[in-house]
C-alpha cells in the first residue's frame, strides 16, 4: 500500500531535544501514537519517568509517560518498524572550522532507512536545518545501501523545525510550518497531519529543496538583521546617539524590522544556519557577500563588549566582575554557542576575576574554569554585567546589589534594564550601544 492513502497513526520522533521533545508531545496530544527515540540512554531513562532533561522555562508541558500512546526507546528497529511516519529532529551544528556537521543527520537518516520495511511506504520527514539537497542526497545514499527504492518502499519529505525555545507562543503546537516532498500527494497529506499538531497550520510548498532553502533563508536573514543593529550599536554612539533611542523611533515605521543589539548571537540555529548558506553558495560556484560580513559583526560583539568593560574599569587586570546570565537567550538554560562564554574568557584573559550567576544553567554546563555562584546578592565586585536578559536577572534587588558594587557601574549587555530606573537607584548605567 503506498503512503498517499495510508493513514498516519503511529509517529516516531528521532532525537528528543529542544525541538524533538515538544514535537513528540504535540503529536501525542493530537491523538497520534508516539515512539520517541534518543541515543542518549539518560534521556530515555528520564523521559520514561516523565522527567524532562531540558531547562526551558516556557515548557509548561507534562510528559505523558503513562499514556498507552507514548513510548521512549533507543532502539531504531522498534521505533521505525512500528511507525507510519518517522520525523528526524537531530542537531545540525558546525565543525570548528564553521563548515556544516551533518554527521548526526547522516546517522539518523541511515539508521531510519535501514529499518524501513520494503513496500511499507513509511514516510521519512527530516526537520533539522540543512542546506538544499542534503535530505534527498542522504536518503538516496541510504536507500541504495539497503536496496530500497525512494518513492516506493518509503516516501521522503522535509519540514523545518521553527520552534523557538524559551519564547512564549513559539512552541511546536503553535508555530506555522511548511513541508516539501518528493511526492505531491504525500506533501499535501503531511500538510494536513502537521496542521493537526500546530495551531499555526502547515503549507505544502512543493519540492523538498524549496522547504530546505526557506528555513536556511529565514535564519540567515535573522542573522543579517541582528548584525545591522549590532553595527548600529558601534556607529551611532560615535555621534552621541543611544542606539535604543534610534531603534525605538524607527520602530514606529510600519515595516521596520525591529531587532535588539547585544553581546552576541548564540544558540544552535542563528549562528549556525548562515554557514550552511555560505557553504551552499561556495558549492554552487557563487559567493555570499552579505552573510559572512553579518557573521563577522555578530561574532565580534562579545569582544567589543569586553573593550567597553575594560574602559569602564580603567583596565581589567585584578578587577572583579559579576556577570548575570550565561545561556544564549532568556528563559532557558541552553548554553550552546553562548556569546557569554567568549566574553568571560576574554575578561579572564585580561586578568579579571569573573563571577557568574545563571539560575537556568546546570552547574555541569559551565566551563570548569568558571566561578559560578549561587546568589548574586551580597557578592562584592567592581562592576556588574547583564549578559542574558532572564526575568530572574531583571527582577533582582538592584538596590542591594549596588551596595556591593565598588564602582557602581552596570553594563547592560542586552539593553534590557530600565536605564532611568537604574540611574534613579544610583547606578552609573552603561551598555551596548549607549
Ligand atoms: N538575538 C539578538 N537580537 C535580537 C534577537 C536575537 O541579539 O534581536 C540573539 C539572542 O540573544 C540569541 C540569538 O540571537 O543569542 C538567537 O536568538 P533567537 O531569538 O533567534 O532564538 P533561537 O536561536 O532559539 O532561534 C529560534 C530558531 N528555532 C529553530 O530553528 C529551531 C529559529 O528557527 C527561529 O528563527 C528563531 O527561534 C525565531 O525566529 O524566534
Short mmCIF file of C-alpha atoms and ligand atoms in Angstrom, two decimals:
data_model
loop_
_atom_site.label_atom_id
_atom_site.label_comp_id
_atom_site.label_asym_id
_atom_site.label_seq_id
_atom_site.Cartn_x
_atom_site.Cartn_y
_atom_site.Cartn_z
CA UNK A 1 0.00 0.00 0.00
CA UNK A 2 1.58 3.31 -0.98
CA UNK A 3 1.56 6.09 1.57
CA UNK A 4 -0.74 8.51 -0.28
CA UNK A 5 -3.80 6.80 1.15
CA UNK A 6 -2.02 5.47 4.24
CA UNK A 7 -3.46 6.79 7.47
CA UNK A 8 -0.82 8.28 9.72
CA UNK A 9 -1.49 6.96 13.22
CA UNK A 10 1.94 5.94 14.51
CA UNK A 11 4.73 8.53 14.52
CA UNK A 12 8.35 8.06 15.55
CA UNK A 13 10.46 11.10 16.53
CA UNK A 14 14.22 10.68 16.28
CA UNK A 15 16.12 13.00 18.64
CA UNK A 16 14.38 14.29 21.78
CA UNK A 17 15.99 17.68 22.38
CA UNK A 18 14.62 21.24 22.47
CA UNK A 19 12.71 20.51 19.29
CA UNK A 20 12.11 16.75 19.25
CA UNK A 21 10.59 16.54 22.71
CA UNK A 22 7.97 19.27 22.26
CA UNK A 23 7.23 17.89 18.78
CA UNK A 24 6.68 14.41 20.27
CA UNK A 25 4.28 15.82 22.84
CA UNK A 26 2.45 17.86 20.20
CA UNK A 27 1.91 14.70 18.14
CA UNK A 28 0.83 12.72 21.23
CA UNK A 29 -1.57 15.41 22.39
CA UNK A 30 -3.14 15.44 18.91
CA UNK A 31 -4.01 11.76 19.26
CA UNK A 32 -1.10 10.06 17.50
CA UNK A 33 0.73 7.04 18.93
CA UNK A 34 4.28 8.32 19.51
CA UNK A 35 7.55 6.45 19.78
CA UNK A 36 10.34 8.81 20.79
CA UNK A 37 13.92 7.72 20.15
CA UNK A 38 17.12 9.14 21.59
CA UNK A 39 20.56 7.62 21.53
CA UNK A 40 21.29 9.08 24.98
CA UNK A 41 20.16 6.43 27.45
CA UNK A 42 19.99 9.05 30.23
CA UNK A 43 17.44 10.97 28.20
CA UNK A 44 15.46 7.75 27.56
CA UNK A 45 15.56 6.85 31.25
CA UNK A 46 14.49 10.32 32.43
CA UNK A 47 11.69 10.69 29.88
CA UNK A 48 10.40 7.22 30.71
CA UNK A 49 9.86 8.59 34.22
CA UNK A 50 8.24 11.76 32.92
CA UNK A 51 11.24 13.93 33.73
CA UNK A 52 12.47 16.47 31.19
CA UNK A 53 16.22 16.79 30.65
CA UNK A 54 15.74 20.28 29.19
CA UNK A 55 15.82 23.59 31.02
CA UNK A 56 13.32 25.75 29.17
CA UNK A 57 11.04 27.81 31.39
CA UNK A 58 8.30 28.02 28.76
CA UNK A 59 7.96 24.26 28.74
CA UNK A 60 4.76 24.00 30.71
CA UNK A 61 4.20 20.59 29.21
CA UNK A 62 3.54 17.35 31.03
CA UNK A 63 5.38 14.41 29.59
CA UNK A 64 2.64 11.78 29.01
CA UNK A 65 4.88 8.95 30.18
CA UNK A 66 2.00 6.87 31.49
CA UNK A 67 -0.02 7.13 28.27
CA UNK A 68 -0.52 3.95 26.23
CA UNK A 69 0.27 6.04 23.13
CA UNK A 70 3.71 7.15 24.39
CA UNK A 71 6.87 5.10 24.24
CA UNK A 72 10.52 6.13 24.61
CA UNK A 73 13.30 3.93 23.27
CA UNK A 74 16.84 3.95 21.92
CA UNK A 75 16.11 1.07 19.54
CA UNK A 76 15.76 2.20 15.90
CA UNK A 77 14.19 -1.08 14.75
CA UNK A 78 11.48 -0.81 17.36
CA UNK A 79 10.84 2.88 16.57
CA UNK A 80 10.80 2.66 12.78
CA UNK A 81 9.06 -0.66 12.26
CA UNK A 82 6.09 0.38 14.41
CA UNK A 83 5.59 3.74 12.67
CA UNK A 84 3.82 5.07 9.56
CA UNK A 85 5.90 8.25 9.74
CA UNK A 86 9.41 8.93 11.11
CA UNK A 87 10.34 12.53 11.98
CA UNK A 88 14.07 13.28 12.38
CA UNK A 89 14.94 16.17 14.71
CA UNK A 90 18.64 15.74 15.47
CA UNK A 91 21.19 18.59 15.69
CA UNK A 92 23.00 20.05 12.69
CA UNK A 93 25.91 22.01 14.22
CA UNK A 94 29.05 23.22 12.53
CA UNK A 95 32.61 21.92 12.86
CA UNK A 96 35.31 24.06 14.48
CA UNK A 97 36.07 25.50 11.02
CA UNK A 98 32.41 26.51 10.72
CA UNK A 99 31.63 24.02 7.94
CA UNK A 100 28.34 22.11 8.36
CA UNK A 101 28.49 18.98 10.52
CA UNK A 102 25.92 16.61 9.01
CA UNK A 103 27.09 13.58 10.98
CA UNK A 104 24.04 13.45 13.26
CA UNK A 105 21.57 13.72 10.38
CA UNK A 106 23.51 11.16 8.35
CA UNK A 107 23.44 8.69 11.24
CA UNK A 108 19.75 9.24 11.97
CA UNK A 109 18.67 9.05 8.32
CA UNK A 110 20.74 5.90 7.72
CA UNK A 111 19.51 4.15 10.87
CA UNK A 112 15.94 5.06 9.94
CA UNK A 113 16.05 3.88 6.32
CA UNK A 114 17.92 0.74 7.33
CA UNK A 115 14.85 -0.24 9.38
CA UNK A 116 12.17 0.69 6.84
CA UNK A 117 10.12 -2.34 5.79
CA UNK A 118 10.19 -2.68 1.96
CA UNK A 119 6.92 -1.67 0.26
CA UNK A 120 5.79 -0.17 3.60
CA UNK A 121 5.53 3.38 2.22
CA UNK A 122 6.87 4.71 5.53
CA UNK A 123 7.10 8.49 5.36
CA UNK A 124 10.51 9.84 6.44
CA UNK A 125 10.49 13.55 7.33
CA UNK A 126 13.68 15.47 8.12
CA UNK A 127 13.19 18.59 10.29
CA UNK A 128 16.79 19.51 11.13
CA UNK A 129 18.21 22.57 9.41
CA UNK A 130 20.33 21.63 6.37
CA UNK A 131 21.07 23.26 3.04
CA UNK A 132 19.06 22.39 -0.09
CA UNK A 133 19.79 18.95 -1.50
CA UNK A 134 21.03 17.32 1.70
CA UNK A 135 17.78 15.49 2.57
CA UNK A 136 17.46 13.87 -0.83
CA UNK A 137 21.18 13.06 -1.06
CA UNK A 138 21.30 11.34 2.35
CA UNK A 139 18.08 9.39 1.74
CA UNK A 140 19.15 8.20 -1.72
CA UNK A 141 22.53 7.14 -0.36
CA UNK A 142 20.91 5.00 2.35
CA UNK A 143 18.20 3.65 0.01
CA UNK A 144 20.91 2.37 -2.31
CA UNK A 145 22.83 0.87 0.61
CA UNK A 146 19.81 -1.11 1.81
CA UNK A 147 18.43 -1.87 -1.64
CA UNK A 148 15.28 0.18 -1.13
CA UNK A 149 13.54 2.48 -3.62
CA UNK A 150 12.67 6.01 -2.53
CA UNK A 151 9.12 6.83 -3.60
CA UNK A 152 8.10 3.17 -3.39
CA UNK A 153 9.47 1.50 -0.25
CA UNK A 154 9.40 4.82 1.58
CA UNK A 155 8.46 8.45 0.97
CA UNK A 156 10.62 11.47 1.74
CA UNK A 157 9.75 14.96 2.99
CA UNK A 158 11.28 17.98 4.72
CA UNK A 159 9.55 20.19 7.26
CA UNK A 160 11.86 22.65 9.02
CA UNK A 161 11.64 22.99 12.79
CA UNK A 162 10.74 26.56 13.74
CA UNK A 163 10.18 26.04 17.46
CA UNK A 164 11.76 28.93 19.33
CA UNK A 165 12.80 27.51 22.71
CA UNK A 166 12.26 29.92 25.57
CA UNK A 167 9.87 32.12 23.60
CA UNK A 168 6.23 32.15 24.69
CA UNK A 169 3.85 31.28 21.87
CA UNK A 170 6.52 29.76 19.64
CA UNK A 171 6.14 26.11 20.65
CA UNK A 172 5.76 23.09 18.40
CA UNK A 173 1.98 23.29 18.82
CA UNK A 174 1.81 26.97 17.82
CA UNK A 175 4.34 27.83 15.09
CA UNK A 176 3.32 27.92 11.41
CA UNK A 177 5.07 25.26 9.32
CA UNK A 178 5.93 24.35 5.75
CA UNK A 179 6.54 20.96 4.17
CA UNK A 180 8.20 19.89 0.92
CA UNK A 181 8.09 16.37 -0.53
CA UNK A 182 9.19 14.22 -3.48
CA UNK A 183 5.53 13.36 -3.96
CA UNK A 184 2.77 15.99 -4.13
CA UNK A 185 0.07 13.79 -2.60
CA UNK A 186 2.37 12.91 0.30
CA UNK A 187 3.20 16.59 0.74
CA UNK A 188 -0.44 17.60 0.83
CA UNK A 189 -1.22 14.81 3.28
CA UNK A 190 1.68 15.83 5.52
CA UNK A 191 0.49 19.45 5.47
CA UNK A 192 -2.76 18.08 6.91
CA UNK A 193 -1.01 15.94 9.50
CA UNK A 194 1.24 18.78 10.69
CA UNK A 195 -1.81 21.04 10.60
CA UNK A 196 -3.25 18.83 13.33
CA UNK A 197 -0.36 19.37 15.74
CA UNK A 198 0.08 23.13 15.42
CA UNK A 199 -2.43 25.95 15.57
CA UNK A 200 -0.12 27.80 13.16
CA UNK A 201 -1.07 25.47 10.29
CA UNK A 202 1.21 23.90 7.66
CA UNK A 203 1.68 24.77 3.97
CA UNK A 204 2.84 22.34 1.28
CA UNK A 205 5.47 24.30 -0.69
CA UNK A 206 6.46 21.79 -3.41
CA UNK A 207 9.85 20.15 -3.74
CA UNK A 208 11.94 19.25 -0.69
CA UNK A 209 14.62 21.73 -1.71
CA UNK A 210 12.17 24.65 -1.54
CA UNK A 211 11.43 23.88 2.12
CA UNK A 212 15.11 23.31 2.95
CA UNK A 213 16.02 26.62 1.35
CA UNK A 214 13.21 28.53 3.09
CA UNK A 215 14.46 27.51 6.54
CA UNK A 216 18.05 28.39 5.68
CA UNK A 217 16.89 31.76 4.32
CA UNK A 218 14.74 32.54 7.37
CA UNK A 219 17.59 32.12 9.81
CA UNK A 220 20.25 33.71 7.60
CA UNK A 221 18.03 36.76 7.25
CA UNK A 222 17.60 36.93 11.03
CA UNK A 223 21.38 36.88 11.48
CA UNK A 224 21.74 39.74 8.96
CA UNK A 225 19.00 41.77 10.66
CA UNK A 226 20.68 41.36 14.05
CA UNK A 227 24.09 42.19 12.55
CA UNK A 228 22.79 45.53 11.33
CA UNK A 229 21.56 46.64 14.79
CA UNK A 230 24.83 45.38 16.28
CA UNK A 231 26.72 47.54 13.79
CA UNK A 232 24.48 50.48 14.74
CA UNK A 233 25.45 49.92 18.39
CA UNK A 234 29.02 50.71 17.30
CA UNK A 235 28.35 53.59 14.91
CA UNK A 236 25.56 55.65 16.50
CA UNK A 237 27.28 56.27 19.88
CA UNK A 238 30.19 57.82 17.94
CA UNK A 239 27.77 60.64 17.04
CA UNK A 240 26.39 60.77 20.57
CA UNK A 241 23.24 58.76 19.94
CA UNK A 242 21.94 55.85 22.03
CA UNK A 243 21.11 53.01 19.64
CA UNK A 244 17.96 52.11 21.60
CA UNK A 245 16.55 55.64 21.22
CA UNK A 246 17.04 55.41 17.45
CA UNK A 247 15.61 51.88 17.16
CA UNK A 248 12.60 52.88 19.26
CA UNK A 249 11.99 55.81 16.91
CA UNK A 250 12.49 53.69 13.77
CA UNK A 251 10.10 51.08 15.16
CA UNK A 252 7.21 53.47 14.65
CA UNK A 253 7.50 52.78 10.90
CA UNK A 254 5.05 50.03 9.92
CA UNK A 255 7.55 47.75 8.21
CA UNK A 256 10.70 48.41 10.22
CA UNK A 257 12.28 45.08 11.29
CA UNK A 258 12.98 45.71 14.98
CA UNK A 259 15.86 43.73 16.46
CA UNK A 260 17.98 44.32 19.53
CA UNK A 261 21.75 44.78 19.77
CA UNK A 262 23.61 42.70 22.33
CA UNK A 263 26.81 41.00 23.34
CA UNK A 264 26.33 38.45 20.57
CA UNK A 265 24.22 35.85 18.79
CA UNK A 266 24.14 32.37 20.31
CA UNK A 267 22.14 29.17 20.07
CA UNK A 268 22.17 26.23 17.72
CA UNK A 269 20.33 27.94 14.87
CA UNK A 270 21.06 31.56 14.09
CA UNK A 271 24.87 31.49 14.39
CA UNK A 272 24.98 28.16 12.53
CA UNK A 273 22.49 28.25 9.67
CA UNK A 274 24.21 31.13 7.80
CA UNK A 275 27.27 28.87 7.44
CA UNK A 276 25.02 26.38 5.64
CA UNK A 277 24.04 29.14 3.25
CA UNK A 278 27.67 30.23 2.81
CA UNK A 279 28.66 26.62 2.10
CA UNK A 280 25.80 26.22 -0.40
CA UNK A 281 26.94 29.33 -2.28
CA UNK A 282 30.53 28.06 -2.31
CA UNK A 283 29.49 24.61 -3.59
CA UNK A 284 27.33 26.11 -6.30
CA UNK A 285 30.13 28.36 -7.54
CA UNK A 286 28.53 31.62 -6.38
CA UNK A 287 29.52 33.64 -3.28
CA UNK A 288 27.58 35.24 -0.48
CA UNK A 289 28.76 38.79 0.24
CA UNK A 290 26.30 39.70 2.99
CA UNK A 291 26.22 36.61 5.21
CA UNK A 292 29.97 36.36 6.04
CA UNK A 293 30.05 40.05 6.95
CA UNK A 294 26.98 39.63 9.18
CA UNK A 295 28.58 36.66 10.90
CA UNK A 296 31.78 38.69 11.41
CA UNK A 297 29.84 41.57 13.01
CA UNK A 298 27.81 39.29 15.30
CA UNK A 299 30.86 37.26 16.30
CA UNK A 300 32.72 40.48 17.15
CA UNK A 301 30.19 41.58 19.77
CA UNK A 302 31.49 39.68 22.85
CA UNK A 303 34.98 41.15 22.32
CA UNK A 304 33.52 44.58 21.60
CA UNK A 305 31.70 44.35 24.94
CA UNK A 306 34.95 43.47 26.75
CA UNK A 307 36.68 46.51 25.26
CA UNK A 308 33.90 48.72 26.66
CA UNK A 309 34.02 46.97 30.05
CA UNK A 310 37.81 47.40 30.23
CA UNK A 311 37.46 51.14 29.54
CA UNK A 312 34.82 51.47 32.24
CA UNK A 313 37.03 49.58 34.73
CA UNK A 314 40.06 51.71 33.79
CA UNK A 315 41.79 48.43 32.91
CA UNK A 316 40.57 44.93 33.65
CA UNK A 317 43.58 43.41 35.45
CA UNK A 318 42.89 42.45 39.05
CA UNK A 319 39.29 43.62 38.86
CA UNK A 320 36.22 41.54 39.80
CA UNK A 321 33.13 41.46 37.56
CA UNK A 322 29.76 39.95 38.42
CA UNK A 323 28.16 38.59 35.21
CA UNK A 324 24.40 37.92 35.29
CA UNK A 325 23.27 35.28 32.79
CA UNK A 326 25.18 32.65 30.84
CA UNK A 327 22.71 30.91 28.47
CA UNK A 328 22.36 32.18 24.92
CA UNK A 329 18.87 33.62 25.41
CA UNK A 330 16.41 34.41 28.21
CA UNK A 331 14.13 31.81 29.75
CA UNK A 332 16.19 28.70 29.15
CA UNK A 333 19.44 27.09 30.29
CA UNK A 334 20.82 26.28 26.84
CA UNK A 335 24.43 27.49 26.63
CA UNK A 336 25.23 26.23 23.12
CA UNK A 337 27.25 28.85 21.23
CA UNK A 338 26.55 31.33 24.02
CA UNK A 339 28.45 34.59 23.39
CA UNK A 340 28.81 34.97 27.18
CA UNK A 341 31.42 32.21 27.16
CA UNK A 342 33.57 34.19 24.75
CA UNK A 343 33.08 37.38 26.74
CA UNK A 344 34.13 35.90 30.09
CA UNK A 345 37.05 34.02 28.51
CA UNK A 346 38.31 37.37 27.19
CA UNK A 347 37.82 39.04 30.57
CA UNK A 348 39.70 36.26 32.34
CA UNK A 349 42.49 36.55 29.73
CA UNK A 350 42.73 40.23 30.75
CA UNK A 351 43.28 39.25 34.38
CA UNK A 352 39.74 39.89 35.54
CA UNK A 353 38.05 37.60 38.05
CA UNK A 354 34.57 36.76 36.71
CA UNK A 355 31.80 35.52 39.00
CA UNK A 356 28.81 34.27 37.01
CA UNK A 357 25.20 33.65 38.00
CA UNK A 358 22.55 31.96 35.86
CA UNK A 359 19.63 30.20 37.57
CA UNK A 360 18.78 28.23 34.42
CA UNK A 361 22.16 26.73 33.67
CA UNK A 362 23.16 23.46 35.35
CA UNK A 363 26.49 23.64 37.22
CA UNK A 364 27.89 20.97 34.91
CA UNK A 365 27.17 23.14 31.85
CA UNK A 366 29.54 25.90 32.94
CA UNK A 367 33.16 25.58 31.73
CA UNK A 368 35.21 24.07 34.54
CA UNK A 369 37.25 27.31 34.89
CA UNK A 370 34.06 29.31 35.53
CA UNK A 371 33.30 30.61 39.02
CA UNK A 372 29.53 30.22 39.02
CA UNK A 373 27.87 31.49 42.19
CA UNK A 374 24.52 30.63 43.79
CA UNK A 375 23.48 34.12 44.80
CA UNK A 376 24.39 37.47 43.21
CA UNK A 377 23.09 39.41 46.24
CA UNK A 378 25.92 40.31 48.59
CA UNK A 379 28.62 39.41 46.07
CA UNK A 380 31.42 42.02 46.24
CA UNK A 381 32.53 43.20 42.78
CA UNK A 382 33.91 46.15 40.82
CA UNK A 383 31.19 46.06 38.16
CA UNK A 384 28.02 44.18 37.17
CA UNK A 385 27.37 42.98 33.59
CA UNK A 386 23.94 41.85 32.40
CA UNK A 387 24.74 39.20 29.78
CA UNK A 388 21.39 37.34 29.42
CA UNK A 389 18.07 39.09 30.00
CA UNK A 390 16.44 36.36 32.13
CA UNK A 391 13.47 37.80 34.04
CA UNK A 392 15.25 36.48 37.14
CA UNK A 393 18.13 38.86 36.36
CA UNK A 394 15.97 41.89 35.57
CA UNK A 395 13.90 41.45 38.74
CA UNK A 396 16.89 41.19 41.12
CA UNK A 397 17.09 43.65 44.04
CA UNK A 398 19.35 46.13 42.26
CA UNK A 399 19.45 48.43 45.32
CA UNK A 400 21.10 45.68 47.36
CA UNK A 401 23.42 44.68 44.52
CA UNK A 402 24.61 48.29 44.25
CA UNK A 403 25.74 48.19 47.87
CA UNK A 404 28.36 45.55 46.97
CA UNK A 405 29.45 47.08 43.66
CA UNK A 406 32.51 49.26 44.28
CA UNK A 407 32.33 51.33 41.06
CA UNK A 408 28.52 51.50 40.94
CA UNK A 409 28.77 50.75 37.21
CA UNK A 410 26.35 48.36 35.44
CA UNK A 411 27.00 47.27 31.82
CA UNK A 412 23.72 46.26 30.16
CA UNK A 413 24.81 43.73 27.53
CA UNK A 414 21.26 43.20 26.31
CA UNK A 415 19.86 46.71 26.77
CA UNK A 416 17.10 45.05 28.80
CA UNK A 417 17.35 47.13 32.01
CA UNK A 418 15.37 50.33 32.53
CA UNK A 419 18.13 52.95 32.21
CA UNK A 420 16.26 55.77 34.01
CA UNK A 421 15.24 53.46 36.88
CA UNK A 422 18.80 52.17 37.27
CA UNK A 423 20.17 55.73 37.33
CA UNK A 424 17.48 56.73 39.83
CA UNK A 425 18.68 53.95 42.15
CA UNK A 426 22.22 55.33 41.81
CA UNK A 427 23.80 53.09 39.20
CA UNK A 428 26.17 54.50 36.58
CA UNK A 429 24.42 52.93 33.57
CA UNK A 430 26.38 51.80 30.51
CA UNK A 431 25.76 49.13 27.90
CA UNK A 432 25.94 48.02 24.26
CA UNK A 433 25.18 50.99 22.05
CA UNK A 434 24.98 53.58 24.84
N1 LIG B 1 19.35 37.98 19.38
C1 LIG B 1 19.82 39.29 19.35
N2 LIG B 1 19.00 40.27 18.92
C2 LIG B 1 17.72 40.01 18.51
C3 LIG B 1 17.26 38.67 18.54
C4 LIG B 1 18.09 37.67 18.97
O1 LIG B 1 20.96 39.56 19.72
O2 LIG B 1 17.01 40.95 18.15
C5 LIG B 1 20.24 36.91 19.83
C6 LIG B 1 19.71 36.18 21.05
O3 LIG B 1 20.18 36.81 22.23
C7 LIG B 1 20.32 34.79 20.89
C8 LIG B 1 20.40 34.61 19.37
O4 LIG B 1 20.31 35.93 18.81
O5 LIG B 1 21.61 34.75 21.45
C9 LIG B 1 19.32 33.73 18.78
O6 LIG B 1 18.10 34.20 19.28
P1 LIG B 1 16.69 33.71 18.62
O7 LIG B 1 15.62 34.55 19.24
O8 LIG B 1 16.78 33.67 17.16
O9 LIG B 1 16.47 32.27 19.23
P2 LIG B 1 16.84 30.82 18.71
O10 LIG B 1 18.28 30.65 18.45
O11 LIG B 1 16.19 29.90 19.69
O12 LIG B 1 16.13 30.72 17.29
C10 LIG B 1 14.92 30.02 17.16
C11 LIG B 1 15.17 29.15 15.95
N3 LIG B 1 14.41 27.93 16.07
C12 LIG B 1 14.84 26.84 15.42
O13 LIG B 1 15.50 26.88 14.42
C13 LIG B 1 14.52 25.55 15.98
C14 LIG B 1 14.87 29.87 14.67
O14 LIG B 1 14.28 28.97 13.72
C15 LIG B 1 13.91 30.98 14.72
O15 LIG B 1 14.18 31.79 13.59
C16 LIG B 1 14.06 31.84 15.94
O16 LIG B 1 13.91 30.97 17.05
C17 LIG B 1 12.98 32.93 15.97
O17 LIG B 1 12.71 33.45 14.86
O18 LIG B 1 12.50 33.23 17.06
#
